[in-house]
Structures are given as C-alpha cells and as structure tokens.
PDB file of C-alpha atoms in Angstrom:
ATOM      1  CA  UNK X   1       4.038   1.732  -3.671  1.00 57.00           C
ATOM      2  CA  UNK X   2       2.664  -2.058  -3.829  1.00 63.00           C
ATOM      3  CA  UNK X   3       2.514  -3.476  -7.245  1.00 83.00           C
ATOM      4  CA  UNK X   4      -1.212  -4.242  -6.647  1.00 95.00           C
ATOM      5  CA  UNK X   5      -3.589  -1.735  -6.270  1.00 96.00           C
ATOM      6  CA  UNK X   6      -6.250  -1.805  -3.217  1.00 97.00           C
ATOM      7  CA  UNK X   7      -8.428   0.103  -1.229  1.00 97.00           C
ATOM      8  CA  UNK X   8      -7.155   1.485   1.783  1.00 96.00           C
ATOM      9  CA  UNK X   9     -10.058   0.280   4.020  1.00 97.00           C
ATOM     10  CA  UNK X  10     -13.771  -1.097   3.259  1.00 98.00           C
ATOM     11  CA  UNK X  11     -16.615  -1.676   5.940  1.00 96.00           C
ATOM     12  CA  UNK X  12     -20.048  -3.292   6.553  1.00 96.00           C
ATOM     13  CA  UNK X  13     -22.182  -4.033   9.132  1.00 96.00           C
ATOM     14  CA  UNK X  14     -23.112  -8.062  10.150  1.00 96.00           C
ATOM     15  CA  UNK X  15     -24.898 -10.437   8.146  1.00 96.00           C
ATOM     16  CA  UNK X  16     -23.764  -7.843   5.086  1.00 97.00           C
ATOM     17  CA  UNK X  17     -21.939  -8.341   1.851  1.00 97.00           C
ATOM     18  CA  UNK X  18     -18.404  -6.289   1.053  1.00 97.00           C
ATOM     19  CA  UNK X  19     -15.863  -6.974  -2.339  1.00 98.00           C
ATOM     20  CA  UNK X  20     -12.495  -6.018  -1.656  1.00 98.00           C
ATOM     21  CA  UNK X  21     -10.823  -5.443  -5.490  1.00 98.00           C
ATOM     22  CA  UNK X  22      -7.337  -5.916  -6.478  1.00 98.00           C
ATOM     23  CA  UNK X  23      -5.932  -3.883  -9.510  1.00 97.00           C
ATOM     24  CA  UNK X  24      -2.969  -4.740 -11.148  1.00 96.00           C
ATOM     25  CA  UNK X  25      -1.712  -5.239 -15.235  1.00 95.00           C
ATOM     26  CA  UNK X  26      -1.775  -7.238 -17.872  1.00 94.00           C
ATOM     27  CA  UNK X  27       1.490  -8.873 -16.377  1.00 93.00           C
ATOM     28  CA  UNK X  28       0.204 -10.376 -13.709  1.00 94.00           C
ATOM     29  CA  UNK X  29      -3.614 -10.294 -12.657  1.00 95.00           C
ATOM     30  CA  UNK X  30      -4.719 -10.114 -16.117  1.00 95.00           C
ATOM     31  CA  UNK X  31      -2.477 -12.596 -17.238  1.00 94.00           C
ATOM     32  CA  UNK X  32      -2.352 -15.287 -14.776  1.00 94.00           C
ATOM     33  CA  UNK X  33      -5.377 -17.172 -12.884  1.00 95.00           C
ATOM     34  CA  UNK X  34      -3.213 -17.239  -9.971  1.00 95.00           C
ATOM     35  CA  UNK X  35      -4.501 -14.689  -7.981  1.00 97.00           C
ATOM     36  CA  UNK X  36      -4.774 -15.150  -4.187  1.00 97.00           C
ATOM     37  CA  UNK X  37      -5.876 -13.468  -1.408  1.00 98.00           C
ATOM     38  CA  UNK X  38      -4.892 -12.982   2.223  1.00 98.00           C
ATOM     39  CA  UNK X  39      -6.289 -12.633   5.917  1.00 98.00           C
ATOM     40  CA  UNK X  40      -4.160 -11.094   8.240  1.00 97.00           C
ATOM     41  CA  UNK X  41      -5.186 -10.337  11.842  1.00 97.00           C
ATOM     42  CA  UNK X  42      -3.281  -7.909  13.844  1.00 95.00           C
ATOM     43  CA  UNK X  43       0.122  -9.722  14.692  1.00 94.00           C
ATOM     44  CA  UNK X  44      -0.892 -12.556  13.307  1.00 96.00           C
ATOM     45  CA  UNK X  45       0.755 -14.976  10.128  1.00 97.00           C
ATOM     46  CA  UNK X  46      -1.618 -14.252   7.304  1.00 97.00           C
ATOM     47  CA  UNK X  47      -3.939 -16.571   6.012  1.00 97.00           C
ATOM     48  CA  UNK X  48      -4.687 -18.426   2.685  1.00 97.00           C
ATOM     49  CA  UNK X  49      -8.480 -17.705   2.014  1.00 97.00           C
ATOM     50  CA  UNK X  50      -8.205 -17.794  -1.943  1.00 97.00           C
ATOM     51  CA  UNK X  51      -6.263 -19.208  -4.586  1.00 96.00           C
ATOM     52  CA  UNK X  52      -6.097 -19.479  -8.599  1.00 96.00           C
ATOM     53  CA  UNK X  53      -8.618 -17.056  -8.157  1.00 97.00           C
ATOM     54  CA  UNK X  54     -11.807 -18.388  -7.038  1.00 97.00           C
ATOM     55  CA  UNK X  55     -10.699 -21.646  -4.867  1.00 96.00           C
ATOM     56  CA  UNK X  56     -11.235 -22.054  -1.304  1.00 96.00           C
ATOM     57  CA  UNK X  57      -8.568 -24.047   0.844  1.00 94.00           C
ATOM     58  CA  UNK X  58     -10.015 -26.646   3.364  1.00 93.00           C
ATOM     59  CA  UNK X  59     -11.533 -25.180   6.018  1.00 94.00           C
ATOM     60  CA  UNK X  60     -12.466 -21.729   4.875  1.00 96.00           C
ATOM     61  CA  UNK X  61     -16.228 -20.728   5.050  1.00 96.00           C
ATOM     62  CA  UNK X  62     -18.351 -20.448   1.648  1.00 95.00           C
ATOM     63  CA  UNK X  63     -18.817 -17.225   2.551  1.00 97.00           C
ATOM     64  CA  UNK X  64     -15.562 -16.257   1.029  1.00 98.00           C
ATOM     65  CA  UNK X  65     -15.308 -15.976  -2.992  1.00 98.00           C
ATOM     66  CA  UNK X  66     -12.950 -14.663  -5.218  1.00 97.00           C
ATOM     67  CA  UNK X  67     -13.606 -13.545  -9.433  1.00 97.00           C
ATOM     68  CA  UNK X  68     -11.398 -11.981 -11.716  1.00 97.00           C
ATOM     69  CA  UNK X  69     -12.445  -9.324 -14.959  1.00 97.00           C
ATOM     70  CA  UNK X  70      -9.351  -8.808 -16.697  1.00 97.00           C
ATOM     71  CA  UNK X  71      -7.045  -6.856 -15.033  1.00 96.00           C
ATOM     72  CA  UNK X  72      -9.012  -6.653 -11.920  1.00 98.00           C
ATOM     73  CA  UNK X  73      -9.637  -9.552  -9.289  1.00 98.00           C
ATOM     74  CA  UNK X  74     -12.202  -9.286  -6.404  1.00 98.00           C
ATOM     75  CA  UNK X  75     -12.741 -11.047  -3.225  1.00 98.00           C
ATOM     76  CA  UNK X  76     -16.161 -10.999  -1.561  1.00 98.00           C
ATOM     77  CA  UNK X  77     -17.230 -12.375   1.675  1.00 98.00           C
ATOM     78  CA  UNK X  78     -20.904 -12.308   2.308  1.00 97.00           C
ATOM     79  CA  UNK X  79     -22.848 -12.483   5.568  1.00 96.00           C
ATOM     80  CA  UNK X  80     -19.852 -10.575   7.150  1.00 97.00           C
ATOM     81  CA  UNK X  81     -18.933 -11.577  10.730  1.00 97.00           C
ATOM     82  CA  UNK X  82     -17.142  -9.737  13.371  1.00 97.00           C
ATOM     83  CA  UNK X  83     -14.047 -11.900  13.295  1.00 96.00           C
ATOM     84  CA  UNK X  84     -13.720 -11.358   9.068  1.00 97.00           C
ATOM     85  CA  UNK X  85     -12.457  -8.198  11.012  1.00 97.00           C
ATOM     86  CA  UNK X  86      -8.592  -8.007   9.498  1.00 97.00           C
ATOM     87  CA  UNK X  87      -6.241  -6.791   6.945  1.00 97.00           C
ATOM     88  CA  UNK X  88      -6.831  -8.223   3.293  1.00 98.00           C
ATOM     89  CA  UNK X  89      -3.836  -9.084   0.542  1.00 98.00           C
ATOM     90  CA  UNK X  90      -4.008 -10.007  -2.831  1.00 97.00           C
ATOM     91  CA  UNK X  91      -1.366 -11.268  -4.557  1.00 96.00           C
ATOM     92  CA  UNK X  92      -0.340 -12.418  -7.930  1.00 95.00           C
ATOM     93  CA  UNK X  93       1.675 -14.515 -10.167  1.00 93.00           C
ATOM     94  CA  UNK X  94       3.864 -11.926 -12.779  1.00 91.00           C
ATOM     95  CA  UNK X  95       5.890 -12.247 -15.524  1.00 88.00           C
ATOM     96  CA  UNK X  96       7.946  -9.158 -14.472  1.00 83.00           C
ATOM     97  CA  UNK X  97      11.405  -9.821 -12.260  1.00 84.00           C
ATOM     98  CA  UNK X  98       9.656 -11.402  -9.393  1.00 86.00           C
ATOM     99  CA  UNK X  99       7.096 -14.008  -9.572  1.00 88.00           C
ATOM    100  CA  UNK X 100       4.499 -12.652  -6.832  1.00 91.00           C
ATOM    101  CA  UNK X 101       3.876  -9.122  -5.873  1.00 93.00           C
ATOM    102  CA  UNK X 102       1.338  -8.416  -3.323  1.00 95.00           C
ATOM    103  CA  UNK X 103      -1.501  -5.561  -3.230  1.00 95.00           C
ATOM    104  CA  UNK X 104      -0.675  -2.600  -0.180  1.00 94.00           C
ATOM    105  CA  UNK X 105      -3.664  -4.422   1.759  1.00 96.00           C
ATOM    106  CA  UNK X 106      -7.112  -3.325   2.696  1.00 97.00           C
ATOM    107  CA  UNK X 107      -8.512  -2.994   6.267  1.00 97.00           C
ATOM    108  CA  UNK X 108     -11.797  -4.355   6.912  1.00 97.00           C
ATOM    109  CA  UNK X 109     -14.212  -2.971   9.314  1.00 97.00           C
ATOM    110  CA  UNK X 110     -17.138  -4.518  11.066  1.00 96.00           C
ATOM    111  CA  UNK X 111     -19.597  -1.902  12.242  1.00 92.00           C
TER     112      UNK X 111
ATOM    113  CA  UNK A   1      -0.014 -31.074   9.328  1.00 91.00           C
ATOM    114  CA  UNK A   2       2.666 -29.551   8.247  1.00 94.00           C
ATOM    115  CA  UNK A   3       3.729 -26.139  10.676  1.00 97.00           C
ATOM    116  CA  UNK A   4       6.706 -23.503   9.957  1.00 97.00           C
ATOM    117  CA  UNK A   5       8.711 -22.003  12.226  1.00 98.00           C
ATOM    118  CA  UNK A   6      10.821 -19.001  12.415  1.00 98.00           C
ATOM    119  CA  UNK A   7      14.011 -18.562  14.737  1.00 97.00           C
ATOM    120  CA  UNK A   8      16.756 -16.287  14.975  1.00 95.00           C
ATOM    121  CA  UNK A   9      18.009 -12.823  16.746  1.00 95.00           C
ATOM    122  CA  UNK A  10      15.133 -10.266  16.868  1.00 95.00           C
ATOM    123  CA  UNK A  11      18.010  -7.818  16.898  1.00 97.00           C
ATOM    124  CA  UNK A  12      20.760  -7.088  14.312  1.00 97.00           C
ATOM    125  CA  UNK A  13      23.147  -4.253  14.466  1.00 97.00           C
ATOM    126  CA  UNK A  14      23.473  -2.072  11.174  1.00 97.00           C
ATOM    127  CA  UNK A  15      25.727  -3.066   8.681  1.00 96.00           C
ATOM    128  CA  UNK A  16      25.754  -6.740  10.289  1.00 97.00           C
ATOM    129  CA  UNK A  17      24.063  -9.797   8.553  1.00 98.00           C
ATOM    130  CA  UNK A  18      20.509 -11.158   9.433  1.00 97.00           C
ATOM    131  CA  UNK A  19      20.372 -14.799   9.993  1.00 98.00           C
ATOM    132  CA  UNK A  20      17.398 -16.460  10.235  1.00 98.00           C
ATOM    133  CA  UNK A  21      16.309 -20.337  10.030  1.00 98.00           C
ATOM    134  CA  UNK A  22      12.937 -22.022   8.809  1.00 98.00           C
ATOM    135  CA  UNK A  23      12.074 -25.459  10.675  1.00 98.00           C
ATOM    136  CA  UNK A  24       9.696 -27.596   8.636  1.00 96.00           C
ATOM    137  CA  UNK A  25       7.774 -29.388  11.236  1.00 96.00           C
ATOM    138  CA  UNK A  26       4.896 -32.064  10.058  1.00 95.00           C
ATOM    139  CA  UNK A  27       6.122 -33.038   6.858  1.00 92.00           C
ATOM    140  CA  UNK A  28       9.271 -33.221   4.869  1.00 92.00           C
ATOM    141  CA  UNK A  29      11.155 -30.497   3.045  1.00 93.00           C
ATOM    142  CA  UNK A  30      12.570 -33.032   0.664  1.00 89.00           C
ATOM    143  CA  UNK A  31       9.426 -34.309  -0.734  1.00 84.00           C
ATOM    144  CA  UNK A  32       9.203 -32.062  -3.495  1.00 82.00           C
ATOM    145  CA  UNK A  33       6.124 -29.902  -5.191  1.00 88.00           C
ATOM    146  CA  UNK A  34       6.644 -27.272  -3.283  1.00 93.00           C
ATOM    147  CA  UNK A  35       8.588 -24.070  -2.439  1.00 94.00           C
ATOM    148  CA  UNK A  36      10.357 -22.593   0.053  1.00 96.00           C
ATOM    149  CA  UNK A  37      10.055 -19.075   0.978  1.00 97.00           C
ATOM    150  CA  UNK A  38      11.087 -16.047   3.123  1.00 98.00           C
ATOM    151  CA  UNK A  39       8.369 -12.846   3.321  1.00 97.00           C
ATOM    152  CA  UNK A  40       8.803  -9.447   5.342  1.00 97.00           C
ATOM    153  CA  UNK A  41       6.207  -7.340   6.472  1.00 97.00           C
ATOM    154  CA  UNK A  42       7.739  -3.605   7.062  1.00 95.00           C
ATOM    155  CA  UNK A  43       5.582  -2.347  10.690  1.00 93.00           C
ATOM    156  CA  UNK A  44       1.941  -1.366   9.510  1.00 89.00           C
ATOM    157  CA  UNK A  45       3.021  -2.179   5.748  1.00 90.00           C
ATOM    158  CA  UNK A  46       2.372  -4.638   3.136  1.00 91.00           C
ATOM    159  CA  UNK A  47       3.712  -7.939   2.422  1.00 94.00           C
ATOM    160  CA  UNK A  48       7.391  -7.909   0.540  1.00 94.00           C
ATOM    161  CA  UNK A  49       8.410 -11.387  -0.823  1.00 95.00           C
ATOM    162  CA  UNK A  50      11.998 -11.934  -0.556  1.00 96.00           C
ATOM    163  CA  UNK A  51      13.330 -15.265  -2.397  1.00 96.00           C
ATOM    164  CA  UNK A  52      12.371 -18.749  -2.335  1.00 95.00           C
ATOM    165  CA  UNK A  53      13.937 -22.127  -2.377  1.00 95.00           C
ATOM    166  CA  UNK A  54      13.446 -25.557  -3.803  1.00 92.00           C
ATOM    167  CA  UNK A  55      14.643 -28.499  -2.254  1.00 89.00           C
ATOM    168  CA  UNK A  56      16.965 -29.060  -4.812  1.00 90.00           C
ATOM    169  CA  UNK A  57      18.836 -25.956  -3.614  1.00 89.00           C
ATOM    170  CA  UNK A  58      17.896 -23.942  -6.426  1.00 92.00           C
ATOM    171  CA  UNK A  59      16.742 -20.394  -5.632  1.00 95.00           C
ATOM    172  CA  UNK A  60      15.154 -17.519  -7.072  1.00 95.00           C
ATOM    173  CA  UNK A  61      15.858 -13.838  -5.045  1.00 95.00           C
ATOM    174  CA  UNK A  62      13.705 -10.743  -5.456  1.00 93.00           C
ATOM    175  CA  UNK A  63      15.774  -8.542  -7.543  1.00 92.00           C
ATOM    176  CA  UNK A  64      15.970  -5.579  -5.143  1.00 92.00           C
ATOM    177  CA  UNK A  65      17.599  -7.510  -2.339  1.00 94.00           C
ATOM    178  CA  UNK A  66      19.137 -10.283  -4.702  1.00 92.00           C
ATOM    179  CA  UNK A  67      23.013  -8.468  -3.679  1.00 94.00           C
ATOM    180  CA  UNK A  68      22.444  -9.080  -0.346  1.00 97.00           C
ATOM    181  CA  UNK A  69      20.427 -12.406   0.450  1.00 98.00           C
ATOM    182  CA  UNK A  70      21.326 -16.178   0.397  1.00 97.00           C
ATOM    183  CA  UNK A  71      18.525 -18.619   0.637  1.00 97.00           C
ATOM    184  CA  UNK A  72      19.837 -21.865   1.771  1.00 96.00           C
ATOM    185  CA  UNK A  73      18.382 -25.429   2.905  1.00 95.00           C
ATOM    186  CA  UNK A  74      19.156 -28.017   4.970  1.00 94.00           C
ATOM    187  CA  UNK A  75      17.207 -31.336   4.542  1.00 92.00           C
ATOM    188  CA  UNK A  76      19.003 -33.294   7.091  1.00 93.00           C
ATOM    189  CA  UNK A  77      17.820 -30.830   9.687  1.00 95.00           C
ATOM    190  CA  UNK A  78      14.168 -29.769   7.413  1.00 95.00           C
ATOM    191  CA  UNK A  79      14.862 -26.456   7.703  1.00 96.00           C
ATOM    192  CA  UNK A  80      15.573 -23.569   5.212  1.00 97.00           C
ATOM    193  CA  UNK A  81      17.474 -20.611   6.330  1.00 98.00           C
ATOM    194  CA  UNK A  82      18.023 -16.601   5.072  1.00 98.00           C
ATOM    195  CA  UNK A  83      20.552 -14.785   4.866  1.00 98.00           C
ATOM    196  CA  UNK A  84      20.236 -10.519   4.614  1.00 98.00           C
ATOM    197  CA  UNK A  85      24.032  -8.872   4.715  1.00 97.00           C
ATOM    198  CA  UNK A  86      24.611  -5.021   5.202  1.00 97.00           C
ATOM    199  CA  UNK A  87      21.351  -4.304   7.002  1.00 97.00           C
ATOM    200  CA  UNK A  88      20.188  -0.889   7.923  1.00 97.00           C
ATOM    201  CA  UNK A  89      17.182   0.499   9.711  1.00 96.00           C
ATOM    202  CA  UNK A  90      14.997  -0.275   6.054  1.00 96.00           C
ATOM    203  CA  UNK A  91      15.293  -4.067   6.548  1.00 97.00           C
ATOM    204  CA  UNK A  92      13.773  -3.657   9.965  1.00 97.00           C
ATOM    205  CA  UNK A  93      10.307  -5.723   9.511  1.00 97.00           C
ATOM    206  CA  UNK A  94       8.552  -9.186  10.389  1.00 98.00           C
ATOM    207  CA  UNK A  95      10.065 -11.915   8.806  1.00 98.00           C
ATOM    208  CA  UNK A  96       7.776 -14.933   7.213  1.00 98.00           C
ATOM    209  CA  UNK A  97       8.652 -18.161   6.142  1.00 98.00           C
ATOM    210  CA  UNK A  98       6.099 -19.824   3.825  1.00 97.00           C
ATOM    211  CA  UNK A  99       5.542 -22.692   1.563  1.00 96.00           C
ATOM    212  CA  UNK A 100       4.058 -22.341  -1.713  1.00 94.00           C
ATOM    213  CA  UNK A 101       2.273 -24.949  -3.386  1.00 87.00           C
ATOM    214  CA  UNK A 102       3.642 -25.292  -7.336  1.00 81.00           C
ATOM    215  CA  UNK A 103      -0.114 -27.021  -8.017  1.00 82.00           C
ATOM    216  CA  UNK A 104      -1.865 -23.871  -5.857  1.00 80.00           C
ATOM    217  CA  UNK A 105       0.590 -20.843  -6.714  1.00 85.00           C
ATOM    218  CA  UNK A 106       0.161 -19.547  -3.382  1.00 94.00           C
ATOM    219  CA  UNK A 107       1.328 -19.331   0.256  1.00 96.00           C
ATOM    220  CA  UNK A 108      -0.287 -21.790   1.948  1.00 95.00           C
ATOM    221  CA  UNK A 109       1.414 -22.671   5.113  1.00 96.00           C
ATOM    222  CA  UNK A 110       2.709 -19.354   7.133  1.00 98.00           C
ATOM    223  CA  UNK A 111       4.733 -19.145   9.934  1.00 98.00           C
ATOM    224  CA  UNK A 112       4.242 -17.292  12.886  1.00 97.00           C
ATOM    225  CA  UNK A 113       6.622 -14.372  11.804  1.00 97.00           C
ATOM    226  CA  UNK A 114       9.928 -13.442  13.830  1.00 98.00           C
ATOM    227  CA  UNK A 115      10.236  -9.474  14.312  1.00 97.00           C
ATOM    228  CA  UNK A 116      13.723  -8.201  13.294  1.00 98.00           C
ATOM    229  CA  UNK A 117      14.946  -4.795  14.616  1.00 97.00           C
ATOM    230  CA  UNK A 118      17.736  -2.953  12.935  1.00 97.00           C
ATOM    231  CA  UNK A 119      19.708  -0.846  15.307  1.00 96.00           C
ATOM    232  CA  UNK A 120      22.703  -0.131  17.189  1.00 93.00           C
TER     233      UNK A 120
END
C-alpha cells in the first residue's frame, strides 16, 4: 500500500479538463510544499511535470498545473491531448523515515 | 544536458547481490546541489525510492532495504553505483537512477530504467 493515496484511473475526452488528487498526511503533503508529480508512459523513465507544488519545469505545456489544500495536492491538465495518455505519480517530501514516498499512481485515459 | 544511465546484469540469481552502476553523462557529479538516487518500479506497480547519495559520499537508505543496500560514488568515473545483497524474487523490478534537485525537491533527470529479474 503506497504512502500516497490516488485514484486508480481517471478519463476524459480531448480538448477536456481532468484533476488527478493525491492524499496523504500531515507529515508530508500537508506539511511540505514539495509535492511533485509524475508522467510515466508505458516502459518509459517517468517524467518531471510538477514540482514544489505548482511549478512547471522547462518545457512542459501550461496546460499542466498543480495546487495543494492541506493534506491533499491536485494536478490538473486542461485541454487534454491524446499523448497526456500515461500513468500519473505524486510524490512528497516527509518527515517520517524516508524523505519521499510516492502515491500508487493513476492511469489516465483519453477517450 | 545532463543524461543518466543505467547498466548492469538484468539477471541475478536469488540470494546473490545486485550490482548496478549510474553514469552521469552531460554534467558533473561533483558539482554539488544535487542528489544522487536509485528508484525501483515492481512490474505494473508504483514507484519505490531506494537511497540516495551526495557527492560527498554521504548517503541516506530507505529503511526497509537499509540491511541490504550500499550506495556508492565514483567521481573520477561520474558515476554512482547500488548495491542490493540477498535478493529474492521481491526485489525483482525496474531499476531508476535519478537526480534530485536540493533547490526543486524532486526527480528531475530519470534514467532510462534497467529491468532486474530475480531467479535461478
């Protein structure tokens, strides 16, 4: 059991909007802006697309955007594209034994 | 631009020791500000972080593996290496090597991923 809560998978259809949300404690989501987020595509490296919450590295589209309410972070990508198509971590900084845990990952479907 | 990549056996018999090395390619591994580390993906699971390393040598391990994994580097060569004794079929996964950016606190340079396979 991942450390980080997800959903299992989330869809849309092209040109929509989808938020992916990442659960986790006061220990590490809720207590650190260090959240990031992952995109993986099947046997593929994953992908920096967020970090410290809501930044974007060079290179990834606007479309992408990351919040965080307490406990809870959220990563949205808007006017959804067949290739956003993949598997989606979060992760986190923690104050527990290790200093990142990950969320189990969410698949994203483009209809 | 600075590229990772992963090299060693993709096969390691049980109770053996996994040995795989990191090759910084792009930049230098000495230049400080960021870490060093190794990530498994068990087949069609999540991500599992393992340990990291600084340049300086010093290391943190995830507690869960800590009895069994070495993190070392090798700045003459820019390359980081792990370690993973007394494997069984549960260590069996995709092993990453990424950098983590102390300013960004987060993975951003991946490698490709080497698949290991535990069996006899």
């Amino acid at each position: 059991q991942s450390a980080l809560t997800q959903p299992a998978s989330v869809s849309g259809s092209p040109g929509q909007s989808i938020t992916i949300s990442c659960t986790g404690t006061s220990s590490d989501v809720g207590g650190y802006n260090y959240v990031s987020w992952y995109q993986q595509h099947p046997g593929k490296a994953p992908k920096l697309m967020i970090y410290d919450v809501s930044n974007r590295p060079s290179g990834v589209p606007d479309r992408f955007s990351g919040s965080k309410s307490g406990n809870t972070a959220s990563l949205t990508i808007s006017g959804l594209q067949a290739e956003d198509e993949a598997d989606y971590y979060c992760s986190s900084y923690t104050s527990s034994s290790i200093p990142w845990v990950f969320g189990g990952g969410t698949k994203l479907t483009v209809l | 631009q600075v590229q990772l990549q992963e090299s060693g056996p993709g096969l390691v018999k049980p109770s053996q020791t996994l040995s795989l090395t990191c090759t910084v390619s792009g930049g230098s591994i000495s230049s400080g500000g960021y870490y060093w580390s190794w990530i498994r993906q068990h087949p069609g699971k999540g991500l599992e972080w393992i340990g990291y390393i600084y340049y300086s040598g010093s290391t943190y391990y995830n507690p869960s593996l800590k009895s069994r994994v070495t993190i070392s580097v090798d700045t003459s060569k820019n390359q980081f290496s792990l370690k993973l004794s007394s494997v069984t079929a549960a260590d069996t996964a995709v092993y990453y090597c990424a950098r983590e950016a102390s300013s960004e606190r987060a993975f951003d340079i991946w490698g490709q991923g080497t698949m290991v396979t535990v069996s006899s």
